[in-house]
PDB file of C-alpha atoms in Angstrom:
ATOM      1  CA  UNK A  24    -148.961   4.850  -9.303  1.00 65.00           C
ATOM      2  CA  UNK A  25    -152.430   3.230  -8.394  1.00 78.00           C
ATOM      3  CA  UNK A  26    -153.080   0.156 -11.130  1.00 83.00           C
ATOM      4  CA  UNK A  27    -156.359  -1.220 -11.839  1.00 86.00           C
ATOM      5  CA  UNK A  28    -157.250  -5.287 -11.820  1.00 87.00           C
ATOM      6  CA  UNK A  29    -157.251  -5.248 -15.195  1.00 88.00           C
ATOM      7  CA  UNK A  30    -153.402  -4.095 -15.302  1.00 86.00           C
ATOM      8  CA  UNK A  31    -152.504  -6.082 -13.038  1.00 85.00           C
ATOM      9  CA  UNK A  32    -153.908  -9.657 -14.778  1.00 88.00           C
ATOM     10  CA  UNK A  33    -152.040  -8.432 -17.319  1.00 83.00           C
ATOM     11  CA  UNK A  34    -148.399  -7.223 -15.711  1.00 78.00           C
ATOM     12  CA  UNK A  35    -148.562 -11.229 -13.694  1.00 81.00           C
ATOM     13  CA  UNK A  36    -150.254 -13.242 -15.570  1.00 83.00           C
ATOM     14  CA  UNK A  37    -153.627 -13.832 -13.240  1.00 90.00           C
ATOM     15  CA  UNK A  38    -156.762 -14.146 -14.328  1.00 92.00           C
ATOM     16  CA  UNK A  39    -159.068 -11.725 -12.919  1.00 92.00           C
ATOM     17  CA  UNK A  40    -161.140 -13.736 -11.832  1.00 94.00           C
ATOM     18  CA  UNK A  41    -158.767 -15.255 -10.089  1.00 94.00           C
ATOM     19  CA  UNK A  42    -157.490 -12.150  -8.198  1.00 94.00           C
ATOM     20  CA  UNK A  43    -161.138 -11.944  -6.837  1.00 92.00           C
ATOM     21  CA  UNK A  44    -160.856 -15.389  -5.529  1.00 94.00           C
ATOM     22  CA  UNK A  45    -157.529 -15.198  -3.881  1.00 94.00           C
ATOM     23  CA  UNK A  46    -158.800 -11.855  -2.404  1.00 92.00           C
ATOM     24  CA  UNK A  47    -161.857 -13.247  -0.919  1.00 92.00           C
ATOM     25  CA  UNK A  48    -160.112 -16.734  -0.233  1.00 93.00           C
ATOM     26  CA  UNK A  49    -157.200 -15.368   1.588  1.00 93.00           C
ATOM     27  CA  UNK A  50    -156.955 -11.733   1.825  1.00 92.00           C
ATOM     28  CA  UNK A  51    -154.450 -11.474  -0.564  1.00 92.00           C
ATOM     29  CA  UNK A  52    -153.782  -8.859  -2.779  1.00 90.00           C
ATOM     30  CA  UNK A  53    -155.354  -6.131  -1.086  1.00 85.00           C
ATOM     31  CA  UNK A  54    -156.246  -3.810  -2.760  1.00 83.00           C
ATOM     32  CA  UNK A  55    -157.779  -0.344  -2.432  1.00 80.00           C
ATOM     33  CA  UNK A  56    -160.416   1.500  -3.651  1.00 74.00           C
ATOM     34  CA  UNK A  57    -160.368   4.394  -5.845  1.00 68.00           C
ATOM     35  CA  UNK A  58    -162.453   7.012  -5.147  1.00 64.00           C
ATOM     36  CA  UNK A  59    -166.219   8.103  -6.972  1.00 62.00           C
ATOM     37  CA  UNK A  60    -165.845   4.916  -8.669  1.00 62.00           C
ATOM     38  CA  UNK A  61    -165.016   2.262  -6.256  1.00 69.00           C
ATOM     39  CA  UNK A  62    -162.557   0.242  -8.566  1.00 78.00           C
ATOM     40  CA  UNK A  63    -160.159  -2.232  -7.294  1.00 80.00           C
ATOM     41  CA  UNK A  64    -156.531  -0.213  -7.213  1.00 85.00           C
ATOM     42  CA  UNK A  65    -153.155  -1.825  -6.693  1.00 86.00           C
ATOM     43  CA  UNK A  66    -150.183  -0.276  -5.796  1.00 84.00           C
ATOM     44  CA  UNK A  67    -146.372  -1.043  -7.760  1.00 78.00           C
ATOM     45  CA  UNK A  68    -145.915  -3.433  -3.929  1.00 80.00           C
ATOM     46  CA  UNK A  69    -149.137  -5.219  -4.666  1.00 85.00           C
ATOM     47  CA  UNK A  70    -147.787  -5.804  -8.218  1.00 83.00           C
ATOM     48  CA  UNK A  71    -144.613  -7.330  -7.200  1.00 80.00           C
ATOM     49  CA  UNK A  72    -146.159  -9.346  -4.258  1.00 87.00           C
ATOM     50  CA  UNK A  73    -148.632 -11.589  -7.078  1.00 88.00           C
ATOM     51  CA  UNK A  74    -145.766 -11.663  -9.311  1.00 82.00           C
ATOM     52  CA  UNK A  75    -143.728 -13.500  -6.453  1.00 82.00           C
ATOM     53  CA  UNK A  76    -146.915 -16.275  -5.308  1.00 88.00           C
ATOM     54  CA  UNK A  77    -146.995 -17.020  -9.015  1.00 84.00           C
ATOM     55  CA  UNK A  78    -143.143 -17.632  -9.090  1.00 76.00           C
ATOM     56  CA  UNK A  79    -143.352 -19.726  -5.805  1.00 83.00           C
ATOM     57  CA  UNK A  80    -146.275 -21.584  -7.719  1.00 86.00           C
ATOM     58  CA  UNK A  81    -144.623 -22.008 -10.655  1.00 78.00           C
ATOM     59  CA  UNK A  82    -140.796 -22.390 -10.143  1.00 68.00           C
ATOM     60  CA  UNK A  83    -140.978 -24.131  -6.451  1.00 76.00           C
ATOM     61  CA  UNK A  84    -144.367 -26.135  -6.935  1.00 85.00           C
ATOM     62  CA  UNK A  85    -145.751 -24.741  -4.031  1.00 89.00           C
ATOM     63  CA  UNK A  86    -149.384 -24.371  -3.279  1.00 93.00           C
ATOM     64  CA  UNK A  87    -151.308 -21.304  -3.634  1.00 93.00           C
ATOM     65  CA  UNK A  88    -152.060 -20.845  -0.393  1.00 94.00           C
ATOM     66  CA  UNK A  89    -148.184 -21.770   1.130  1.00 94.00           C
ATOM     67  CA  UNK A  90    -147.380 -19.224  -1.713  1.00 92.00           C
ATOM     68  CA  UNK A  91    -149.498 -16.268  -0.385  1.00 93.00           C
ATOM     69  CA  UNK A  92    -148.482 -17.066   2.983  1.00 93.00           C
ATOM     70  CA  UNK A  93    -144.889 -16.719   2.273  1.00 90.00           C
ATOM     71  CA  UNK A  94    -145.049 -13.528   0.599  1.00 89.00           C
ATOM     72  CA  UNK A  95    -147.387 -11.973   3.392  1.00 88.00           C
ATOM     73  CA  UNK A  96    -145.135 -12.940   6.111  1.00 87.00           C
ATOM     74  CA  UNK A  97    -141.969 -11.556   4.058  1.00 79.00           C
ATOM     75  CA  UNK A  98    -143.036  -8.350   2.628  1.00 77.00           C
ATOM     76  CA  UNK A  99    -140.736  -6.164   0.423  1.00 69.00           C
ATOM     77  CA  UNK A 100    -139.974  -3.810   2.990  1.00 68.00           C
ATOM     78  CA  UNK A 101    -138.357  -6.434   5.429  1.00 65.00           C
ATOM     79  CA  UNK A 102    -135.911  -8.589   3.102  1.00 64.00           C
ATOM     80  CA  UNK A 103    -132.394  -7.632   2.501  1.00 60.00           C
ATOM     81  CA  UNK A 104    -131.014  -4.464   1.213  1.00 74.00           C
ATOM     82  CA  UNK A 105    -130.049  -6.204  -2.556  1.00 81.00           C
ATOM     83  CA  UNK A 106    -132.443  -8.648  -2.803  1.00 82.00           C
ATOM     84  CA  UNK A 107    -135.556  -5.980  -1.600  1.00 82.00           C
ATOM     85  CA  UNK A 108    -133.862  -3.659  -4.467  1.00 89.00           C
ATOM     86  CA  UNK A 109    -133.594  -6.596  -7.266  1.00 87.00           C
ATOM     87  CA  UNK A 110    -137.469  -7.075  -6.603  1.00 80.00           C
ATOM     88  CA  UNK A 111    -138.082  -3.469  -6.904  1.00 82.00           C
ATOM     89  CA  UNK A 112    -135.874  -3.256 -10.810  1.00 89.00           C
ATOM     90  CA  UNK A 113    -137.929  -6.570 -11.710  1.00 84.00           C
ATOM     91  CA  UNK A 114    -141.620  -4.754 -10.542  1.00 77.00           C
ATOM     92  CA  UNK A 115    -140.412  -1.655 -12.570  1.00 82.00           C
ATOM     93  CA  UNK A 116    -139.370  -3.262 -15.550  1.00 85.00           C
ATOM     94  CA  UNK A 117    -142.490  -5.097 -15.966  1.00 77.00           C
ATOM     95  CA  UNK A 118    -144.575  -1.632 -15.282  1.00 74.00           C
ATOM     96  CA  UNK A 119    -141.849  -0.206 -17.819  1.00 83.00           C
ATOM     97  CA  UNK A 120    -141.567   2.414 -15.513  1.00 85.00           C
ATOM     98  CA  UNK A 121    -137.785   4.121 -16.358  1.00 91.00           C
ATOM     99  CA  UNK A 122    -137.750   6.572 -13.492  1.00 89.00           C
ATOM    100  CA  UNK A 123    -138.099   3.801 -11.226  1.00 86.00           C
ATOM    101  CA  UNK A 124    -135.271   1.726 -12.698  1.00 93.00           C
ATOM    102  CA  UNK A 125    -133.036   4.980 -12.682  1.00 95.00           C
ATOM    103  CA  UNK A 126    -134.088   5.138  -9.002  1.00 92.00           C
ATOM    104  CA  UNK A 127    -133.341   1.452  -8.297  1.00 93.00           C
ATOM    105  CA  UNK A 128    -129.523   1.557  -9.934  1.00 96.00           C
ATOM    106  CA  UNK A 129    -128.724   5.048  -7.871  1.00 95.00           C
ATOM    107  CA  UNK A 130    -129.468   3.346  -4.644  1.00 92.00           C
ATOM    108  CA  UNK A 131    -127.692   0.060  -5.549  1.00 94.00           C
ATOM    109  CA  UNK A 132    -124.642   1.806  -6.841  1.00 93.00           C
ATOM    110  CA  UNK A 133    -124.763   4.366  -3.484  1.00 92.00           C
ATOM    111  CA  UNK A 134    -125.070   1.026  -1.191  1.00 90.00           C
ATOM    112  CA  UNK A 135    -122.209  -1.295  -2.892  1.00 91.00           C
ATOM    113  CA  UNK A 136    -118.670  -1.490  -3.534  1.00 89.00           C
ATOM    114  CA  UNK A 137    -117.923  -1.756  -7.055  1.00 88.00           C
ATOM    115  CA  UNK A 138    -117.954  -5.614  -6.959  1.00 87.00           C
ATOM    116  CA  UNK A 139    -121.236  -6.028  -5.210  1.00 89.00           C
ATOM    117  CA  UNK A 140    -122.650  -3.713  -7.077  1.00 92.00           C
ATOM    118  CA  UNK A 141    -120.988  -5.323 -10.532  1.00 91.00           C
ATOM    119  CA  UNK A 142    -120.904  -9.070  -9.649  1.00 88.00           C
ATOM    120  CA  UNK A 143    -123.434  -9.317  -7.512  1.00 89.00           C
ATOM    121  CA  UNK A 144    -126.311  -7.325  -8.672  1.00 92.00           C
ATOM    122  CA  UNK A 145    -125.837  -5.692 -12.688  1.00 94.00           C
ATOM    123  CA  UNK A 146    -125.012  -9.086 -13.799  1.00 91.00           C
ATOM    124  CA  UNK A 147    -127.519 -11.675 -11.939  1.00 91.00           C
ATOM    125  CA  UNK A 148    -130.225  -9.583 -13.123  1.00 93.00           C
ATOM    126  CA  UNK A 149    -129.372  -9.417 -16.885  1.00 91.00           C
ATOM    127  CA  UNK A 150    -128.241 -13.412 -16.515  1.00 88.00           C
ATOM    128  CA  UNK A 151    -132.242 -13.696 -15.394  1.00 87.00           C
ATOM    129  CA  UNK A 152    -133.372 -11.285 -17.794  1.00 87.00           C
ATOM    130  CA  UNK A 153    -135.035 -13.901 -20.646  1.00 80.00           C
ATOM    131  CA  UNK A 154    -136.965 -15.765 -18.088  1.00 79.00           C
ATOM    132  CA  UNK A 155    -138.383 -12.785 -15.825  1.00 78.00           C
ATOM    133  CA  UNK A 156    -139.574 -10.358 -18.563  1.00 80.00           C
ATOM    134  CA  UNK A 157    -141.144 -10.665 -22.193  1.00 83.00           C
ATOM    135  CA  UNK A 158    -138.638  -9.206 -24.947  1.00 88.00           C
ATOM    136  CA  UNK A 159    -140.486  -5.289 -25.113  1.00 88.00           C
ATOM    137  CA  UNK A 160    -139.226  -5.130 -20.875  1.00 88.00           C
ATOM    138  CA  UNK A 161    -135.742  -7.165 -21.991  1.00 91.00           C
ATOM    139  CA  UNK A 162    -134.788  -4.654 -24.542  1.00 92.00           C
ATOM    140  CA  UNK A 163    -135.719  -1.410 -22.016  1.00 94.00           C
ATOM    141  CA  UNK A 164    -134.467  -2.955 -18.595  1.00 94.00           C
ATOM    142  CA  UNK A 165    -131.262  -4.835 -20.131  1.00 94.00           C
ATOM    143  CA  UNK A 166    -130.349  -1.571 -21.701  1.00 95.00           C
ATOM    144  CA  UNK A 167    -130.262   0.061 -18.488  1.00 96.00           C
ATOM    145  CA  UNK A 168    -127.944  -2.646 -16.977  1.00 96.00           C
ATOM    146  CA  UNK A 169    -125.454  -2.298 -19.632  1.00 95.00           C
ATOM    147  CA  UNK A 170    -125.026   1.398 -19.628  1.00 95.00           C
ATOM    148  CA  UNK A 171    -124.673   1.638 -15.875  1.00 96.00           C
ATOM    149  CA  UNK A 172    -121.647  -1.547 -17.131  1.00 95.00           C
ATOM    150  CA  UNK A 173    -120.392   0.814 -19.669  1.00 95.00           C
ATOM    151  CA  UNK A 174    -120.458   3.514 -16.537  1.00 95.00           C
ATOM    152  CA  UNK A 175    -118.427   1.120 -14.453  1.00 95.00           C
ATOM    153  CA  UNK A 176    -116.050   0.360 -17.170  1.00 95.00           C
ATOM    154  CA  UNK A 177    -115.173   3.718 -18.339  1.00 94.00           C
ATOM    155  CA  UNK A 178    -114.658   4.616 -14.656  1.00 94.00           C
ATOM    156  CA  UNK A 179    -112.418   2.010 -13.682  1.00 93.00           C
ATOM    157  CA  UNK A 180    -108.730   3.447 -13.611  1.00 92.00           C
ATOM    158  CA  UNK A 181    -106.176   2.155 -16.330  1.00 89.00           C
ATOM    159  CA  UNK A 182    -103.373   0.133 -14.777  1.00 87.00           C
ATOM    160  CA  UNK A 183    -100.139   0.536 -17.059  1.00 88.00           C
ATOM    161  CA  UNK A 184     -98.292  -2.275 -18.341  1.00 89.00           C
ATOM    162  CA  UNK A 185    -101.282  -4.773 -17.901  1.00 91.00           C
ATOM    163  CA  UNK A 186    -101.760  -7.049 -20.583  1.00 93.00           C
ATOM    164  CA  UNK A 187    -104.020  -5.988 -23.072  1.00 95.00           C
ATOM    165  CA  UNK A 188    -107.611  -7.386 -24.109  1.00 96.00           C
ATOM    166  CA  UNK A 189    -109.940  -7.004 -27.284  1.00 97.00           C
ATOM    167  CA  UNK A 190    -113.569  -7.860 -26.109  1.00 97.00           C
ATOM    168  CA  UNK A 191    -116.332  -8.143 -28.841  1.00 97.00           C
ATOM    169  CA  UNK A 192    -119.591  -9.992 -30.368  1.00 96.00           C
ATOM    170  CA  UNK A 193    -119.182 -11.342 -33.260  1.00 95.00           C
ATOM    171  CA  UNK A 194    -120.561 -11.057 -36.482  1.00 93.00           C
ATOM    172  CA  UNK A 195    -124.479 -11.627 -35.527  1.00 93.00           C
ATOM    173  CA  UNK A 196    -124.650 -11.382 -32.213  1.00 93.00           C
ATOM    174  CA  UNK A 197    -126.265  -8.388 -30.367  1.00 91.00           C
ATOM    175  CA  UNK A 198    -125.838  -9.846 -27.061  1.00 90.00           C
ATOM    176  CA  UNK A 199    -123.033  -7.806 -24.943  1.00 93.00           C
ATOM    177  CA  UNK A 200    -124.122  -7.227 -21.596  1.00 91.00           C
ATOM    178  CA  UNK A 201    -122.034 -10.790 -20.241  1.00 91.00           C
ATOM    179  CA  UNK A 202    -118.898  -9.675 -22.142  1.00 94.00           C
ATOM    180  CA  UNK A 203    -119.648  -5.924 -20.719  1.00 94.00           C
ATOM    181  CA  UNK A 204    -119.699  -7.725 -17.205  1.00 92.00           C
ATOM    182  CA  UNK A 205    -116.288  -9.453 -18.283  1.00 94.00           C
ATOM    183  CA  UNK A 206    -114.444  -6.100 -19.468  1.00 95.00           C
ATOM    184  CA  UNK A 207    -115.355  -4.977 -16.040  1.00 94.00           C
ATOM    185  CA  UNK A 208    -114.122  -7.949 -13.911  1.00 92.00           C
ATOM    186  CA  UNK A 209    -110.784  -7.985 -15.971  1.00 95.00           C
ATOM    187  CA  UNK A 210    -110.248  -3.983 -15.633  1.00 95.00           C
ATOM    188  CA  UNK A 211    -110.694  -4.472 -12.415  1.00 93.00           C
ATOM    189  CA  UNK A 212    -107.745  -6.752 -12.380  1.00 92.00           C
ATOM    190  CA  UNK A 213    -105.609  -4.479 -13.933  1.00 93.00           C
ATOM    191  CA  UNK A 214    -106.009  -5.639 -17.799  1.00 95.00           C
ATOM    192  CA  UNK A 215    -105.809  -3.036 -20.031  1.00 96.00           C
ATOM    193  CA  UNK A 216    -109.630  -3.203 -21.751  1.00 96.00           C
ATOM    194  CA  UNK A 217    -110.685  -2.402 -25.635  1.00 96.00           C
ATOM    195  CA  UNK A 218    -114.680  -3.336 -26.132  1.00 97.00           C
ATOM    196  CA  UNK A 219    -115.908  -3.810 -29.541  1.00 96.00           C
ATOM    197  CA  UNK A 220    -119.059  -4.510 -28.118  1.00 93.00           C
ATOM    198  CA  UNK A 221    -122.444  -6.168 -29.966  1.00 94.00           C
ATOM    199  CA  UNK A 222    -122.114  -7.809 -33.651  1.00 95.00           C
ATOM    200  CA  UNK A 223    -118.717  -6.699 -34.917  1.00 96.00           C
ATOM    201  CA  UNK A 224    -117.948  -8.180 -38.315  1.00 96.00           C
ATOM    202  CA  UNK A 225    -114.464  -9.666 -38.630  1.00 96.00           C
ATOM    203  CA  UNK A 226    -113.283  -6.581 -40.652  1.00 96.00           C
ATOM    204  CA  UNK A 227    -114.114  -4.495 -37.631  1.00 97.00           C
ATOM    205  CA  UNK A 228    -111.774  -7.265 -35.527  1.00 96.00           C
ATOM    206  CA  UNK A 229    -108.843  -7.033 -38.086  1.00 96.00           C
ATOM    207  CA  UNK A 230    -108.682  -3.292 -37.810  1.00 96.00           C
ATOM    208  CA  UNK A 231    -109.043  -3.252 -34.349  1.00 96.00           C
ATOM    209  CA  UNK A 232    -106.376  -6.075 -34.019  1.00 96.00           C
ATOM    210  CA  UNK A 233    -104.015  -3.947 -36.308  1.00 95.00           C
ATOM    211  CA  UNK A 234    -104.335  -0.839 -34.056  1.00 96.00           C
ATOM    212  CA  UNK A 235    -104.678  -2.108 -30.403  1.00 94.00           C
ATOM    213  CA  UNK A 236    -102.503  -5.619 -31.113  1.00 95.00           C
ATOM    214  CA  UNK A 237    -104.175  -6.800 -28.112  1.00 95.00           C
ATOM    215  CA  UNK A 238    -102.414 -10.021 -26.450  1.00 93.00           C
ATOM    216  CA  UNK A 239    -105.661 -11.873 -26.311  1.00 94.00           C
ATOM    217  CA  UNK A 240    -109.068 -11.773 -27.752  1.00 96.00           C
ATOM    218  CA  UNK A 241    -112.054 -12.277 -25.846  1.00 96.00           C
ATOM    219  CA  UNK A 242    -115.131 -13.539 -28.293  1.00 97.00           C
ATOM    220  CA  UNK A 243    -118.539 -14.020 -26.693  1.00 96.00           C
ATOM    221  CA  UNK A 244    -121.150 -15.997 -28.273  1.00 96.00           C
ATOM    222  CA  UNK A 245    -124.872 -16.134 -27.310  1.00 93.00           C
ATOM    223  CA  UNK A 246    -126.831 -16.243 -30.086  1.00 90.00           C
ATOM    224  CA  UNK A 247    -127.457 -20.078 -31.102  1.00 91.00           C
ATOM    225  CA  UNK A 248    -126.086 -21.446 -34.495  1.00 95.00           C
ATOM    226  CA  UNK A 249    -126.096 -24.409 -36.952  1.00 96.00           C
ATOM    227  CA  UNK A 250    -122.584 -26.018 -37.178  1.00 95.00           C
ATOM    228  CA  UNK A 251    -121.974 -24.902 -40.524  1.00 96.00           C
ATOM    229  CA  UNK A 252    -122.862 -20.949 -39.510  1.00 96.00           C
ATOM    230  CA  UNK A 253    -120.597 -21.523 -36.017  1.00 96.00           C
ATOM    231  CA  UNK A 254    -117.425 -22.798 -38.094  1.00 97.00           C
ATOM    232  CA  UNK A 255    -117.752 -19.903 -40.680  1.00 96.00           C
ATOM    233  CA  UNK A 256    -118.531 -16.515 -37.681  1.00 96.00           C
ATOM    234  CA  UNK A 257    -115.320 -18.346 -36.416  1.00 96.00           C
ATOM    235  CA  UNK A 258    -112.848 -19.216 -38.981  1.00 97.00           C
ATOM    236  CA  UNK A 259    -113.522 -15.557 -40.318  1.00 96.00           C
ATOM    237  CA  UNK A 260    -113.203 -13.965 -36.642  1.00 96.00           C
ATOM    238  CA  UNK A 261    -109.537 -16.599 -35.843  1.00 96.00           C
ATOM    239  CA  UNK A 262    -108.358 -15.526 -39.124  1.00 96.00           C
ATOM    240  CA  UNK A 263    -108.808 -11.136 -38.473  1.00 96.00           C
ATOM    241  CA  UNK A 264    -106.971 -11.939 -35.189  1.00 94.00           C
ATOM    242  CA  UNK A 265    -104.302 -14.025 -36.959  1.00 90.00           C
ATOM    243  CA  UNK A 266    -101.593 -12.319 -34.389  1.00 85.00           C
ATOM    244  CA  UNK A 267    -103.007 -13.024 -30.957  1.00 89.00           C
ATOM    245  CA  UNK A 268    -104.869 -15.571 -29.034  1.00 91.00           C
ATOM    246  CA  UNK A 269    -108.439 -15.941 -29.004  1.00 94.00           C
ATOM    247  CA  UNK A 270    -110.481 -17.283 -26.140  1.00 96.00           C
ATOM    248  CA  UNK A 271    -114.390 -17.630 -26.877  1.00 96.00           C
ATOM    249  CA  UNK A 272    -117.448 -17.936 -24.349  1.00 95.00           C
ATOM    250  CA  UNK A 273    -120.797 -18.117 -24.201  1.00 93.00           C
ATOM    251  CA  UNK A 274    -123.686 -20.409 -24.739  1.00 93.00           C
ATOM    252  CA  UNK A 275    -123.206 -20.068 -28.264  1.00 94.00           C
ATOM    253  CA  UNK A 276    -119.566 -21.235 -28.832  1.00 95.00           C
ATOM    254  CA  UNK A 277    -120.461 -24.196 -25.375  1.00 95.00           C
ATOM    255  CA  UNK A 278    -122.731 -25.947 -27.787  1.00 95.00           C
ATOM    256  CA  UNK A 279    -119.400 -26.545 -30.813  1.00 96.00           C
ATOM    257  CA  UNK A 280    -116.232 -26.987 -28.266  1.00 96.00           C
ATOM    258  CA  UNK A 281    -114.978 -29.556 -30.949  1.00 96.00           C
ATOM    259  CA  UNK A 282    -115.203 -26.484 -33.218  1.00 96.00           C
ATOM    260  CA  UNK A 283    -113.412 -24.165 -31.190  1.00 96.00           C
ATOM    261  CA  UNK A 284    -111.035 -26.683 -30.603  1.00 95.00           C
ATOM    262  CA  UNK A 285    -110.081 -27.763 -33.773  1.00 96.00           C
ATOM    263  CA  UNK A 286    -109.495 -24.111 -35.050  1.00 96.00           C
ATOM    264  CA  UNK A 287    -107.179 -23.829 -32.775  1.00 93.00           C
ATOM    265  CA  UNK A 288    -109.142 -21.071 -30.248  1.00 94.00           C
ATOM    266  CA  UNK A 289    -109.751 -21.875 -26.111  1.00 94.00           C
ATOM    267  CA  UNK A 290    -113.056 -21.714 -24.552  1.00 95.00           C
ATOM    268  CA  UNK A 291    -113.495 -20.047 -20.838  1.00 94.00           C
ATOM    269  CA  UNK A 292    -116.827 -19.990 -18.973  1.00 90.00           C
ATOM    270  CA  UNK A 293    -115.343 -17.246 -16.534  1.00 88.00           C
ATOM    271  CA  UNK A 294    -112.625 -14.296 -15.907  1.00 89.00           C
ATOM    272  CA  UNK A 295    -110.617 -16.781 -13.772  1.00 90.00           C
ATOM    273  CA  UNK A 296    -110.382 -19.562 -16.496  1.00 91.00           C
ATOM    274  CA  UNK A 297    -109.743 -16.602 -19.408  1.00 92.00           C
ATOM    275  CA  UNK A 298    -106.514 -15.479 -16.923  1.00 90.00           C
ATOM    276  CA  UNK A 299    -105.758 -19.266 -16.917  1.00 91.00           C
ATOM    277  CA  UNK A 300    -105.573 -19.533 -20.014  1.00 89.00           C
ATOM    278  CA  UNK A 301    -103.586 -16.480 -20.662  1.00 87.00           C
ATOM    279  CA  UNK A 302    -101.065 -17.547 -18.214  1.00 87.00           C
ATOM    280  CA  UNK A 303    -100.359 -20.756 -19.750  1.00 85.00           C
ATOM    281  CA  UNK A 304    -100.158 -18.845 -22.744  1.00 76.00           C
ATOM    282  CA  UNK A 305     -97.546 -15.845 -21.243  1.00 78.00           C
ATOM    283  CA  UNK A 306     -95.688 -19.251 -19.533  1.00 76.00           C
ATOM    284  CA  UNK A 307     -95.216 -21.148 -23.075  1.00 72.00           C
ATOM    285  CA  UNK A 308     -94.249 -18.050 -24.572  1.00 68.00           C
ATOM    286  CA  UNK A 309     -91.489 -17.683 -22.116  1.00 66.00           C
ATOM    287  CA  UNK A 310     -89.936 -20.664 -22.425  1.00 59.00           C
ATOM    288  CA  UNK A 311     -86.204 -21.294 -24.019  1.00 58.00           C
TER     289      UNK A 311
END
């Protein structure tokens, strides 16, 4: 897919005019030109290339020119298997190009154990999601990462007699795709998984709590709230899960710890501290 300058001011952020003058000034991009017409055409590498001298400019204050030159003496091609692919989902997402970010989760999935693929690719890229992409490329790229989760999850083999977990959003919250990430990590520790997923009102918990009677509840809150909203999603969720203990994480429930506190629910900012808590949990329980 050829792009013209016009497409690709808007895709970075760079002035066309300012294109010009990087391209006379330094050779970079370099673009071709399209036949009959003689327009200036970019390829999808081209794309990606500005995109990275403005993030060098912008996030590590470095000077146009030490930007460029960077870039042009690291091209896509010759970084690192993950990192070349990462660069390739972000260029794709921004061109909203879906084949592409098929193409880009085969090969990482083909080239990576499970945990690579899982810890160290699916999830950095949604965690960067908000400040790479404007919320039309969000909504399409983060719902690729959280099927291909969802694909990881439902493959993952069932170990018997682990201890059970409820995962969900509450009430309000339609972001799933770090709780997704933490259904995976657990399963893969031999926890026995039931996801609720995105904005489950505490009826939906209560039932599900009836059925599953899961030995902990994992809450995840993202979505930012006033005090007063916090305490009530809460109280309402603590009270549906009356019979087993809920752990809560999230930038959402970090910014009212007193809150979870006080109701009488633990807070986690990771797998390991949730199965820290649960053992001190299983170990109280156990005691004469």
């Amino acid at each position: 897919m050829m792009l013209r300058i016009r497409t690709i001011s808007r895709l970075t952020g760079v002035r066309e005019a300012t294109l010009r003058a990087w391209e006379r000034r330094y050779g970079f991009p370099r673009p071709l030109r399209s036949e009959g017409n003689n327009y200036r055409v970019y390829s999808r590498e081209e794309v990606e290339a500005v995109r990275r001298v403005v993030r060098l400019i912008q996030l590590d204050g470095l000077a146009v020119s030490e930007a460029i030159a960077q870039v042009v003496s690291s091209p896509l091609k010759t970084m690192p298997g993950a990192e070349r692919l990462q660069e390739r989902f972000w260029s794709a997402a921004m061109l909203l190009d879906e084949d592409e970010l098929s193409r880009v989760l085969d090969e990482a999935q083909r080239s990576m154990d499970v945990d690579t693929y899982c810890d160290g690719f699916l999830m950095p890229l949604l965690r960067e999601m908000a400040t790479r992409v404007d919320v039309a490329r969000e909504h399409l790229a983060s719902g690729y990462l959280r099927q291909r989760l969802r694909q990881v999850l439902s493959s993952l083999e069932t170990t018997a007699g682990g201890p059970r977990v409820l995962l969900a959003c509450p009430r309000g919250d339609s972001h799933e795709g770090g709780l997704l990430g933490l259904a995976v990590q657990l399963k893969r520790k031999g926890w026995r998984t039931t996801f609720l997923g995105a904005d489950t009102p505490a009826e939906a918990l209560r039932v599900a709590c009836e059925q599953v009677r899961p030995d902990l509840v994992a809450l995840s809150f993202v979505h930012g709230r006033s005090p007063e909203e916090f305490l009530t999603v809460l109280s309402e969720a603590l009270q549906a899960c009356a019979l087993s203990s809920v752990v809560v994480g999230g930038p959402g429930a970090r910014e009212h710890l007193k809150t979870v506190f006080t109701l009488g629910a633990q807070f986690a900012e990771s797998s390991q501290e949730l199965i820290a808590l649960w053992n001190q949990v299983r170990t109280a329980q156990n005691r004469p």
